[in-house]
Coordinates of C-alpha atoms and ligand atoms in Angstrom, one line a residue:
X26 CA 67.5 106.9 77.3
X27 CA 64.8 105.5 75.1
X28 CA 61.7 107.5 74.3
X29 CA 59.6 105.2 76.5
X30 CA 62.1 105.6 79.4
X31 CA 61.9 109.4 79.0
X32 CA 58.1 109.3 79.1
X33 CA 58.2 107.1 82.1
X34 CA 60.6 109.4 84.0
X35 CA 58.2 112.3 83.2
X36 CA 55.2 110.5 84.6
X37 CA 53.8 112.3 87.7
X38 CA 55.0 110.9 91.0
X39 CA 52.5 109.1 93.2
X40 CA 50.9 111.3 95.8
X41 CA 52.8 111.1 99.0
X42 CA 51.0 108.8 101.5
X43 CA 50.0 110.3 104.9
X44 CA 52.3 107.8 106.7
X45 CA 55.2 109.5 104.9
X46 CA 54.4 113.0 105.9
X47 CA 56.1 114.8 108.7
X48 CA 55.8 118.4 109.8
X49 CA 58.6 120.1 111.7
X50 CA 57.5 121.6 115.0
X51 CA 59.1 124.9 114.0
X52 CA 56.5 125.3 111.3
X53 CA 54.1 126.1 114.1
X54 CA 56.3 128.6 115.9
X55 CA 53.1 130.3 117.1
X56 CA 52.4 127.3 119.3
X57 CA 54.2 126.0 122.4
X58 CA 55.5 122.4 122.5
X59 CA 52.2 120.8 123.5
X60 CA 49.9 122.9 121.3
X61 CA 52.0 122.1 118.2
X62 CA 52.1 118.4 118.8
X63 CA 48.4 118.2 119.6
X64 CA 47.6 120.2 116.4
X65 CA 49.6 117.7 114.2
X66 CA 47.8 114.8 115.9
X67 CA 44.4 116.4 115.4
X68 CA 45.0 116.3 111.7
X69 CA 46.4 112.8 111.6
X70 CA 50.0 113.8 111.2
X71 CA 52.1 111.3 113.3
X72 CA 55.7 112.4 112.6
X73 CA 57.5 115.5 113.5
X74 CA 61.0 116.9 114.1
X75 CA 61.3 118.6 117.5
X76 CA 62.7 122.1 117.7
X77 CA 65.3 122.4 120.5
X78 CA 64.0 125.8 121.9
X79 CA 60.5 124.4 122.3
X80 CA 61.9 121.3 124.0
X81 CA 64.1 123.3 126.3
X82 CA 61.1 125.4 127.3
X83 CA 59.4 122.4 128.9
X84 CA 62.1 119.8 129.5
X85 CA 62.8 116.4 127.9
X86 CA 60.6 114.4 130.3
X87 CA 57.5 116.4 129.7
X88 CA 58.3 116.6 126.0
X89 CA 58.6 112.8 125.8
X90 CA 55.3 112.4 127.6
X91 CA 53.4 114.7 125.3
X92 CA 54.9 113.0 122.2
X93 CA 53.9 109.6 123.6
X94 CA 50.4 110.7 124.5
X95 CA 49.9 111.8 120.9
X96 CA 51.5 108.7 119.4
X97 CA 53.9 111.1 117.6
X98 CA 57.2 109.6 116.3
X99 CA 60.2 111.9 116.2
X100 CA 62.4 111.9 113.1
X101 CA 64.9 114.3 114.5
X102 CA 65.8 117.0 117.0
X103 CA 66.9 120.3 115.4
X104 CA 69.4 122.0 115.3
X105 CA 72.7 120.8 116.7
X106 CA 76.3 121.1 115.6
X107 CA 77.2 124.8 115.4
X108 CA 80.8 123.9 116.2
X109 CA 82.5 126.4 113.9
X110 CA 80.9 129.7 114.5
X111 CA 80.4 132.4 117.1
X112 CA 78.7 129.7 119.2
X113 CA 82.0 127.8 119.3
X114 CA 84.7 130.2 120.4
X115 CA 85.3 127.4 122.9
X116 CA 85.2 124.1 121.0
X117 CA 85.0 122.1 124.2
X118 CA 81.9 124.0 125.3
X119 CA 80.3 123.5 121.9
X120 CA 80.9 119.7 122.1
X121 CA 79.5 119.6 125.6
X122 CA 76.3 121.3 124.3
X123 CA 76.1 118.7 121.6
X124 CA 76.5 115.8 124.1
X125 CA 73.6 117.3 126.0
X126 CA 71.5 117.6 122.8
X127 CA 72.3 114.0 122.0
X128 CA 70.9 113.1 125.4
X129 CA 67.8 115.1 124.8
X130 CA 67.4 113.5 121.3
X131 CA 67.7 110.0 122.9
X132 CA 65.3 111.0 125.6
X133 CA 62.5 111.8 123.2
X134 CA 63.3 108.9 120.9
X135 CA 64.5 111.0 118.0
X136 CA 66.3 109.0 115.3
X137 CA 68.7 111.8 114.5
X138 CA 70.1 115.0 115.7
X139 CA 70.3 117.4 112.7
X140 CA 73.6 119.2 112.7
X141 CA 74.8 122.3 110.8
X142 CA 78.4 123.5 110.9
X143 CA 77.7 127.0 112.1
X144 CA 79.2 130.0 110.3
X145 CA 82.3 132.1 110.7
X146 CA 83.1 133.4 114.2
X147 CA 83.3 137.2 114.8
X148 CA 86.3 138.7 113.1
X149 CA 87.2 135.5 111.2
X150 CA 87.6 135.7 107.4
X151 CA 89.4 132.4 106.7
X152 CA 86.6 130.2 105.3
X153 CA 88.9 127.3 104.7
X154 CA 90.2 127.3 108.3
X155 CA 86.6 127.4 109.6
X156 CA 85.7 124.4 107.4
X157 CA 88.6 122.5 108.9
X158 CA 87.5 123.5 112.4
X159 CA 84.0 122.3 111.7
X160 CA 85.4 119.0 110.4
X161 CA 87.4 118.6 113.6
X162 CA 84.4 119.4 115.7
X163 CA 82.2 116.8 113.9
X164 CA 85.0 114.3 114.2
X165 CA 84.9 114.7 118.0
X166 CA 81.1 114.1 117.9
X167 CA 81.4 110.6 116.4
X168 CA 82.0 108.7 119.6
X169 CA 79.4 110.5 121.8
X170 CA 76.8 110.0 119.0
X171 CA 77.7 106.3 118.6
X172 CA 77.3 105.9 122.4
X173 CA 73.9 107.6 122.4
X174 CA 72.5 105.6 119.5
X175 CA 71.3 108.8 117.7
X176 CA 72.4 109.5 114.1
X177 CA 73.9 112.8 113.2
X178 CA 72.2 114.1 110.1
X179 CA 74.4 116.7 108.5
X180 CA 72.5 119.5 106.7
X181 CA 74.2 121.8 104.2
X182 CA 72.5 125.2 104.0
X183 CA 72.0 127.8 101.3
X184 CA 75.1 129.8 100.4
X185 CA 73.4 133.0 101.4
X186 CA 73.8 131.9 105.1
X187 CA 77.4 130.7 104.7
X188 CA 78.6 133.5 106.9
X189 CA 76.3 132.9 109.8
X190 CA 74.9 129.4 109.7
X191 CA 76.8 126.9 107.6
X192 CA 80.1 126.9 105.8
X193 CA 79.0 124.0 103.7
X194 CA 76.4 124.7 101.0
X195 CA 76.3 122.1 98.3
X196 CA 75.3 118.4 98.8
X197 CA 78.6 117.4 97.0
X198 CA 80.6 119.3 99.6
X199 CA 78.6 117.8 102.4
X200 CA 79.4 114.4 101.0
X201 CA 83.1 115.2 100.9
X202 CA 82.8 116.1 104.5
X203 CA 81.2 112.7 105.2
X204 CA 83.9 111.0 103.3
X205 CA 86.5 112.7 105.5
X206 CA 84.6 111.8 108.6
X207 CA 84.4 108.2 107.5
X208 CA 81.7 107.2 110.0
X209 CA 78.6 106.3 108.0
X210 CA 77.2 104.4 110.9
X211 CA 76.8 107.7 112.7
X212 CA 76.7 110.4 110.0
X213 CA 74.2 110.8 107.2
X214 CA 72.6 113.6 105.2
X215 CA 69.6 115.9 105.8
X216 CA 68.7 117.4 102.4
X217 CA 66.6 120.6 102.6
X218 CA 65.0 121.6 99.3
X219 CA 65.1 125.2 100.4
X220 CA 68.9 125.0 100.8
X221 CA 69.9 123.1 97.7
X222 CA 67.2 123.5 95.0
X223 CA 69.5 125.9 92.9
X224 CA 72.3 123.4 92.5
X225 CA 72.7 122.2 88.9
X226 CA 74.5 119.0 90.1
X227 CA 71.9 118.2 92.7
X228 CA 70.5 115.0 91.0
X229 CA 74.0 113.6 90.6
X230 CA 75.0 114.4 94.1
X231 CA 71.9 112.8 95.5
X232 CA 72.7 109.6 93.5
X233 CA 76.2 109.7 95.0
X234 CA 74.7 110.1 98.5
X235 CA 72.6 107.0 98.1
X236 CA 72.2 105.2 101.5
X237 CA 73.5 108.3 103.3
X238 CA 70.2 110.1 102.7
X239 CA 68.5 110.2 106.1
X240 CA 66.1 113.2 105.9
X241 CA 64.3 115.3 103.3
X242 CA 63.1 118.7 104.4
X243 CA 60.8 120.7 102.1
X244 CA 59.3 124.2 101.9
X245 CA 59.4 126.7 99.0
X246 CA 61.6 129.5 97.8
X247 CA 59.5 132.6 97.2
X248 CA 60.6 134.3 94.0
X249 CA 60.9 137.7 95.7
X250 CA 61.8 136.5 99.1
X251 CA 62.2 139.2 101.8
X252 CA 64.4 137.2 104.1
X253 CA 66.5 134.1 103.2
X254 CA 66.1 132.6 106.7
X255 CA 62.6 133.6 107.9
X256 CA 60.5 134.0 104.7
X257 CA 60.2 130.4 103.5
X258 CA 57.1 129.6 101.5
X259 CA 54.5 126.9 101.6
X260 CA 55.2 124.2 99.0
X261 CA 53.5 125.3 95.8
X262 CA 53.9 129.0 96.4
X263 CA 57.4 129.4 95.1
X264 CA 60.0 128.2 92.6
X265 CA 61.0 124.8 94.0
X266 CA 59.8 121.6 92.3
X267 CA 59.7 119.6 95.5
X268 CA 58.1 116.6 93.8
X269 CA 60.9 116.4 91.3
X270 CA 63.4 116.6 94.1
X271 CA 61.5 113.8 95.9
X272 CA 61.8 111.7 92.8
X273 CA 65.6 112.3 92.7
X274 CA 65.8 111.3 96.4
X275 CA 63.8 108.2 95.8
X276 CA 65.8 107.3 92.6
X277 CA 68.8 107.4 94.9
X278 CA 67.1 104.9 97.2
X279 CA 65.5 107.2 99.8
X280 CA 62.4 105.8 101.4
X281 CA 62.0 108.1 104.3
X282 CA 59.4 110.8 105.0
X283 CA 58.9 114.2 103.5
X284 CA 59.3 116.7 106.3
X285 CA 57.7 120.1 105.9
X286 CA 59.8 122.7 107.6
X287 CA 58.7 126.4 107.2
X288 CA 60.2 129.4 108.8
X289 CA 57.9 132.3 108.1
X290 CA 57.9 135.3 110.4
X291 CA 55.5 137.4 108.4
X292 CA 53.0 134.8 107.2
X293 CA 52.7 131.2 108.3
X294 CA 53.9 131.8 111.9
X295 CA 51.1 134.4 112.3
X296 CA 48.2 132.2 111.1
X297 CA 45.9 129.9 112.9
X298 CA 47.9 126.6 113.4
X299 CA 45.0 124.4 112.2
X300 CA 44.9 126.4 108.9
X301 CA 48.6 125.9 108.5
X302 CA 48.4 122.2 108.9
X303 CA 45.2 122.0 106.7
X304 CA 47.1 123.9 104.0
X305 CA 50.0 121.5 104.1
X306 CA 47.6 118.5 103.8
X307 CA 46.0 120.2 100.8
X308 CA 49.3 120.8 99.1
X309 CA 50.3 117.1 99.6
X310 CA 48.2 116.1 96.6
X311 CA 50.1 118.2 94.1
X312 CA 53.3 119.6 95.6
X313 CA 55.0 117.1 98.0
Ligands
ZN401 ZN1 66.0 121.8 107.2

């Protein structure tokens, strides 16, 4: 690369425009469905990803009405899948759940259902067999998803939760999964910076993903995290260069939104929701 090219690639990325900012509903775990959506709208945030537990608490019809009343568009419903793990001792039951989640997703106008594989079932130690099982489960979701018009956004998770949440950790391995599924009209990728920031091959894998990149979730990895699932940091408070990752996503052709998704039992879930959203808006200028 020429010197000029290098300098250009080091130039700071443009500030993320408001119309490309989404905040996942789970970021405001302290709120019920309505309060979280109204809080986002109050601050001019018009995109979210709906959290299944919150939707189940009020039902799809009421949820859809609240979203519409607040002119909120829905990038995704989270999380689905879970076809490999303890949730899926009975594969047919797991697939039936996913069909229901696809209906809910369609009912609230969500573009995607985010799917994770699930982890290893109780007593199981054959990781390879579980991966095969997850692949089979996803395969059987292709037709129902196609019929519902909702995309399936496959999200690999951090290797520390391989046992319990996702038997696929790297973007490259997720892409191998999508290759095997061979259904790009249905399946794409949800990239979560918290899950994949450590991967030395990440930039190359994102380039390989190209048009399969559907969603980009961000938060931060706190240097001395106390809990790999529920101690996520606010962008800017940890070690993830989310803006660099966004550049890699965009270099690969991604033009979607940046979706802030924070699980934080001890900190952000205990704060005043308006402060949480205000903080995200402040961090947008430098860290998203
Ligand atoms: Zn995520």
